Coordinates of C-alpha atoms and ligand atoms in Angstrom, one line a residue:
M712 CA -11.6 21.1 29.8
N713 CA -11.9 24.2 27.7
E714 CA -11.7 27.2 30.1
N715 CA -15.0 28.6 28.9
R716 CA -16.9 25.4 29.3
D717 CA -18.0 23.5 32.3
R718 CA -19.6 20.7 30.4
L719 CA -17.9 17.6 29.0
R720 CA -18.2 17.0 25.3
I721 CA -18.2 13.7 23.7
A722 CA -17.9 13.3 19.9
V723 CA -19.9 10.5 18.3
Q724 CA -20.4 9.5 14.6
K725 CA -23.4 11.4 13.2
S726 CA -24.7 8.8 10.8
G727 CA -22.9 5.6 10.0
R728 CA -22.1 2.2 11.3
L729 CA -21.1 3.3 14.8
S730 CA -23.9 5.9 15.4
D731 CA -26.7 3.8 16.9
Q732 CA -24.6 1.7 19.2
S733 CA -22.6 4.7 20.4
L734 CA -25.7 6.6 21.5
D735 CA -27.2 3.4 22.9
L736 CA -24.1 2.9 25.0
L737 CA -24.2 6.4 26.3
R738 CA -27.9 6.0 27.2
R739 CA -27.2 2.8 29.0
A740 CA -24.5 4.7 30.9
G741 CA -27.3 6.8 32.2
L742 CA -27.2 9.9 30.0
V743 CA -30.5 11.5 29.0
F744 CA -30.3 13.7 25.9
R745 CA -32.3 16.4 24.3
S746 CA -31.6 17.0 20.6
S747 CA -30.7 20.5 19.3
R748 CA -32.6 22.0 16.5
D749 CA -29.7 21.6 14.1
R750 CA -29.2 18.0 15.1
L751 CA -25.5 18.6 15.6
F752 CA -25.7 18.5 19.4
L753 CA -27.4 16.3 22.0
Y754 CA -27.7 18.2 25.2
G755 CA -27.2 16.1 28.3
E756 CA -30.2 16.8 30.6
N757 CA -29.2 14.9 33.7
M758 CA -25.4 15.2 33.6
P759 CA -23.1 18.0 32.4
V760 CA -22.2 16.1 29.3
D761 CA -23.1 17.0 25.7
V762 CA -22.7 14.9 22.5
L763 CA -21.4 16.4 19.3
L764 CA -22.5 14.5 16.2
V765 CA -19.8 14.6 13.5
R766 CA -18.2 12.5 10.8
D767 CA -16.0 9.8 12.3
D768 CA -12.9 11.1 10.5
D769 CA -13.2 14.4 12.4
I770 CA -13.2 12.8 15.8
P771 CA -9.4 12.4 16.4
G772 CA -8.9 16.0 15.3
L773 CA -11.6 17.3 17.7
L774 CA -9.8 15.5 20.5
V775 CA -6.4 16.8 19.6
E776 CA -7.6 20.4 19.5
G777 CA -9.5 19.9 22.7
S778 CA -13.0 20.8 21.3
C779 CA -14.1 17.5 22.8
E780 CA -12.8 15.6 25.8
L781 CA -14.0 12.2 24.7
G782 CA -14.9 10.5 21.5
I783 CA -16.3 7.1 20.3
V784 CA -14.5 6.1 17.1
G785 CA -13.1 3.1 15.3
R786 CA -9.6 2.2 16.4
N787 CA -8.7 2.1 12.6
V788 CA -9.5 5.9 12.3
L789 CA -7.8 6.7 15.6
D790 CA -4.6 4.9 14.8
E791 CA -4.4 6.1 11.2
Q792 CA -4.5 9.7 12.3
R793 CA -2.1 9.1 15.1
L794 CA 0.5 7.6 12.7
A795 CA -0.2 10.2 10.1
G796 CA 0.3 13.0 12.7
A797 CA 3.8 11.9 13.5
D798 CA 4.9 13.1 16.9
A799 CA 1.9 15.4 17.6
P800 CA 0.1 14.7 20.8
A801 CA -2.4 12.0 20.1
P802 CA -5.7 11.0 21.7
A803 CA -5.5 8.0 24.0
E804 CA -7.6 4.8 23.7
L805 CA -9.3 4.5 27.1
Q806 CA -11.3 1.4 26.5
A807 CA -12.5 -0.9 23.7
L808 CA -16.3 -0.9 23.4
G809 CA -17.1 -4.3 21.9
F810 CA -19.0 -3.2 18.8
G811 CA -18.1 -2.1 15.3
S812 CA -15.7 -5.0 15.0
C813 CA -13.8 -5.3 11.8
R814 CA -10.3 -5.9 10.5
L815 CA -8.1 -3.9 8.2
A816 CA -7.0 -6.5 5.7
I817 CA -5.0 -6.8 2.5
A818 CA -7.1 -8.5 -0.2
V819 CA -6.1 -9.7 -3.6
P820 CA -7.8 -10.7 -6.8
D821 CA -9.2 -14.3 -7.0
N822 CA -7.0 -14.9 -10.1
G823 CA -4.4 -16.5 -7.9
L824 CA -1.4 -14.5 -9.0
I825 CA -0.7 -13.1 -5.5
K826 CA -0.4 -16.1 -3.1
N827 CA 1.8 -14.9 -0.3
V828 CA 2.5 -11.7 1.5
T829 CA 6.0 -11.6 0.0
D830 CA 4.4 -11.6 -3.5
L831 CA 3.3 -8.0 -2.7
A832 CA 6.8 -6.6 -3.1
G833 CA 6.9 -4.1 -6.0
L834 CA 3.1 -4.1 -6.3
R835 CA 0.6 -1.2 -5.8
I836 CA -1.9 -1.5 -2.9
A837 CA -4.9 0.8 -2.8
T838 CA -6.2 2.0 0.6
S839 CA -7.9 4.7 2.6
Y840 CA -5.5 3.9 5.4
P841 CA -2.1 4.8 4.0
A842 CA -0.3 5.3 7.3
L843 CA -1.5 2.0 8.9
L844 CA -0.6 0.1 5.7
A845 CA 2.8 1.8 5.3
E846 CA 3.7 1.0 8.9
W847 CA 2.6 -2.6 8.5
L848 CA 4.6 -2.9 5.2
R849 CA 7.7 -1.4 6.9
K850 CA 7.4 -3.9 9.8
Q851 CA 7.2 -6.8 7.3
S852 CA 10.1 -5.3 5.3
I853 CA 7.9 -5.4 2.2
D854 CA 8.6 -2.7 -0.4
A855 CA 5.2 -2.0 -2.0
E856 CA 3.6 1.2 -3.3
V857 CA 0.7 2.6 -1.3
V858 CA -2.0 4.2 -3.4
L859 CA -4.4 6.5 -1.5
L860 CA -8.0 6.1 -2.5
N861 CA -10.9 7.6 -0.5
G862 CA -13.8 5.3 -1.3
S863 CA -14.6 2.4 -3.6
V864 CA -11.2 0.9 -2.8
E865 CA -12.5 -2.6 -3.7
I866 CA -12.8 -1.8 -7.4
A867 CA -9.2 -0.5 -7.7
P868 CA -7.8 -3.8 -9.0
R869 CA -10.5 -4.1 -11.7
L870 CA -9.8 -0.5 -12.8
G871 CA -6.1 -1.3 -13.0
K872 CA -5.3 1.3 -10.4
A873 CA -3.7 -1.2 -8.0
H874 CA -2.8 -4.9 -7.7
A875 CA -4.2 -5.4 -4.3
I876 CA -6.3 -3.4 -1.7
C877 CA -6.1 -2.8 2.0
D878 CA -9.5 -2.2 3.4
L879 CA -11.9 -2.8 6.3
V880 CA -13.6 -6.2 6.2
S881 CA -16.3 -7.6 8.5
S882 CA -18.1 -10.4 6.7
G883 CA -16.0 -10.5 3.5
A884 CA -19.1 -10.3 1.4
T885 CA -18.0 -7.0 -0.4
L886 CA -14.7 -8.6 -1.2
A887 CA -16.3 -11.7 -2.6
A888 CA -18.6 -9.6 -4.7
N889 CA -15.6 -8.0 -6.2
Q890 CA -13.7 -11.2 -6.9
L891 CA -11.2 -10.5 -4.1
H892 CA -10.2 -12.5 -1.1
E893 CA -8.3 -11.8 2.1
L894 CA -4.5 -12.4 2.1
V895 CA -3.6 -11.1 5.6
T896 CA -5.0 -9.1 8.5
V897 CA -3.1 -5.8 9.1
M898 CA -5.0 -4.8 12.3
R899 CA -8.1 -5.7 14.2
S900 CA -10.5 -2.9 15.0
E901 CA -13.6 -2.0 17.0
A902 CA -15.2 1.1 18.4
V903 CA -13.2 2.6 21.2
L904 CA -13.6 5.3 23.8
A905 CA -10.8 7.9 23.2
S906 CA -9.8 10.9 25.2
S907 CA -8.2 14.3 24.3
P908 CA -4.4 14.6 24.9
R909 CA -5.0 18.2 26.2
A910 CA -4.2 18.6 29.8
Q911 CA -7.4 18.3 31.9
N912 CA -8.0 20.0 35.2
A913 CA -8.8 17.9 38.2
A914 CA -12.6 18.5 38.0
T915 CA -12.7 17.4 34.3
A916 CA -10.5 14.4 35.0
A917 CA -12.9 13.3 37.7
Q918 CA -15.9 13.8 35.5
I919 CA -14.2 11.8 32.7
E920 CA -13.4 9.0 35.1
R921 CA -17.0 8.9 36.4
L922 CA -18.4 8.7 32.9
C923 CA -15.8 6.0 31.9
A924 CA -16.8 3.9 34.9
R925 CA -20.4 4.2 33.9
I926 CA -19.7 3.3 30.2
G927 CA -17.6 0.4 31.3
G928 CA -20.4 -0.7 33.6
A929 CA -23.0 -0.4 30.8
Q930 CA -20.7 -2.3 28.5
S931 CA -19.7 -5.1 30.8
G932 CA -23.3 -5.7 31.5
D933 CA -23.7 -6.6 27.8
G934 CA -24.6 -10.2 27.5
M935 CA -24.0 -10.8 31.2
R936 CA -26.5 -12.9 33.1
L937 CA -27.0 -13.3 36.8
L938 CA -27.7 -16.9 37.6
M939 CA -29.5 -17.7 40.9
L940 CA -30.1 -21.1 42.2
Q941 CA -30.5 -23.2 45.4
A942 CA -28.6 -26.4 45.9
P943 CA -27.4 -28.9 48.5
R944 CA -24.3 -27.5 50.2
N945 CA -22.2 -30.6 49.2
A946 CA -23.0 -30.0 45.5
L947 CA -21.2 -26.6 45.6
P948 CA -17.8 -27.7 44.3
A949 CA -19.3 -29.5 41.3
I950 CA -21.6 -26.5 40.6
T951 CA -18.8 -24.0 40.8
R952 CA -16.7 -26.1 38.3
L953 CA -19.6 -26.0 35.8
L954 CA -20.3 -22.3 35.9
P955 CA -19.1 -20.2 33.1
S956 CA -18.5 -17.6 35.7
R957 CA -16.1 -14.6 35.7
E958 CA -15.9 -14.3 39.4
T959 CA -16.3 -16.5 42.5
P960 CA -20.0 -17.0 43.0
S961 CA -21.7 -15.6 46.1
V962 CA -22.9 -18.3 48.4
L963 CA -25.7 -17.6 50.9
S964 CA -27.1 -19.7 53.6
L965 CA -30.8 -20.4 53.8
D966 CA -32.8 -19.8 56.9
G967 CA -33.7 -23.1 58.6
R968 CA -32.1 -25.3 55.9
P969 CA -28.5 -25.8 57.1
D970 CA -27.7 -28.4 54.4
D971 CA -28.7 -26.1 51.5
I972 CA -27.3 -22.9 50.0
A973 CA -28.4 -20.2 47.6
V974 CA -25.8 -19.4 44.9
Q975 CA -25.6 -16.2 42.8
A976 CA -23.1 -16.1 39.9
L977 CA -22.4 -13.6 37.1
C978 CA -22.0 -15.5 33.8
S979 CA -21.2 -14.4 30.3
E980 CA -22.7 -17.4 28.6
L981 CA -25.5 -19.6 29.9
D982 CA -27.5 -21.9 27.8
W983 CA -30.2 -24.5 28.5
Q984 CA -27.5 -27.2 28.7
H985 CA -25.8 -25.5 31.6
L986 CA -29.1 -25.2 33.4
E987 CA -29.9 -28.9 32.8
E988 CA -26.5 -29.9 34.1
L989 CA -27.0 -27.8 37.2
K990 CA -30.3 -29.4 37.8
R991 CA -28.7 -32.8 37.5
L992 CA -26.3 -31.8 40.2
G993 CA -29.2 -31.1 42.5
A994 CA -29.8 -27.4 41.8
S995 CA -33.4 -26.1 42.1
S996 CA -35.2 -22.7 41.8
L997 CA -32.9 -21.9 38.8
M998 CA -33.3 -18.3 37.6
V999 CA -31.3 -16.4 34.9
L1000 CA -31.6 -12.6 34.9
N1001 CA -30.3 -10.1 32.4
V1002 CA -27.7 -7.7 33.8
E1003 CA -28.4 -4.1 32.8
R1004 CA -25.4 -2.4 34.4
M1005 CA -22.5 -3.2 36.6
L1006 CA -20.0 -1.1 38.6
A1007 CA -16.9 -3.0 39.7
Ligands
ATP2571 P1 -18.5 9.1 8.0 O1 -19.7 9.6 7.2 O2 -18.8 9.3 9.5 O3 -17.2 9.5 7.6 P2 -17.7 6.4 7.1 O4 -18.4 6.0 5.9 O5 -16.3 6.8 7.1 O6 -18.7 7.5 7.9 P3 -18.7 3.9 8.3 O7 -18.7 3.1 7.1 O8 -19.9 4.3 9.0 O9 -17.7 5.2 8.2 O10 -17.8 3.1 9.3 C1 -17.4 3.6 10.6 C2 -16.5 2.6 11.3 O11 -17.2 1.4 11.4 C3 -15.3 2.2 10.6 O12 -14.2 3.2 10.7 C4 -14.9 0.9 11.3 O13 -14.2 1.2 12.5 C5 -16.3 0.3 11.6 N1 -16.6 -0.8 10.7 C6 -17.1 -2.0 11.2 N2 -17.3 -2.9 10.2 C7 -17.0 -2.3 9.0 C8 -17.0 -2.6 7.7 N3 -17.4 -3.8 7.2 N4 -16.6 -1.7 6.8 C9 -16.3 -0.5 7.2 N5 -16.2 -0.1 8.5 C10 -16.6 -1.0 9.4
ZN2572 ZN1 -15.5 8.4 7.7

């Protein structure tokens, strides 16, 4: 950590697609914040952790210079700046966070002139991600020209600035509205937790590790359910086979009922059909609870 600072700083997008879910994740990781008057900082009230609210493009730089120890940013932004920065020390991706999913894809006009990836040779491709695109082209041995555009990339073909584009896509609606369609995916992206490449002292490293474990716990609780039921002991093998469970279920004995058991299992997906099947196998007292946080 910075010598003059005994608090951890985590950079988060100030206003954009990742903002709400980033702050929500930190809150679920147990952080309680108070907003500063200028709304650039959120002061952590219950842990020595503050949040710096910035443009997402600034996050890798803040990590490289050590102004922040951690950041939540799209993998696309992180990898673009790592590639563009050549051999400079780069932030590390600690964990993927499961939101902000999108893909960086090459899209071409619906006129049908570009059918295959090899048709891109000799053409111009507009993008805000020149380093990621150039690396992909190099790996595919395609010799195309990369045209840097910062914004409104999707209108470049209609303006005659480029033959194709390489841009972030989630639903594809923006592409369709611009008479474009996807040709190939260059990379898959989502929000990730990244750390500064600056050397950390032992105390900072321990603090980062603690926060990461909490974030991982808040995140892995997402969509997880705890299933509880009672059943005849001899139905256990069939029940276990049916469970969409990550881990071995816990099996408990029931006082005064030697032929029955209670089962607890962590499941990522559980619908009514699962419950009905379980009931058919003899399960009773079925209960499904949301999991708020987990610590492995
Ligand atoms: P800033 O003002 O912070 O620079 P921005 O306009 O660059 O914001 P956003 O549009 O808010 O950024 O996108 C932030 C991140 O959200 C992207 O870098 C990407 O990782 C992710 N994302 C998810 N889906 C999409 C999408 N359909 N289009 C663009 N980004 C997406
Ligand atoms: Zn940005």
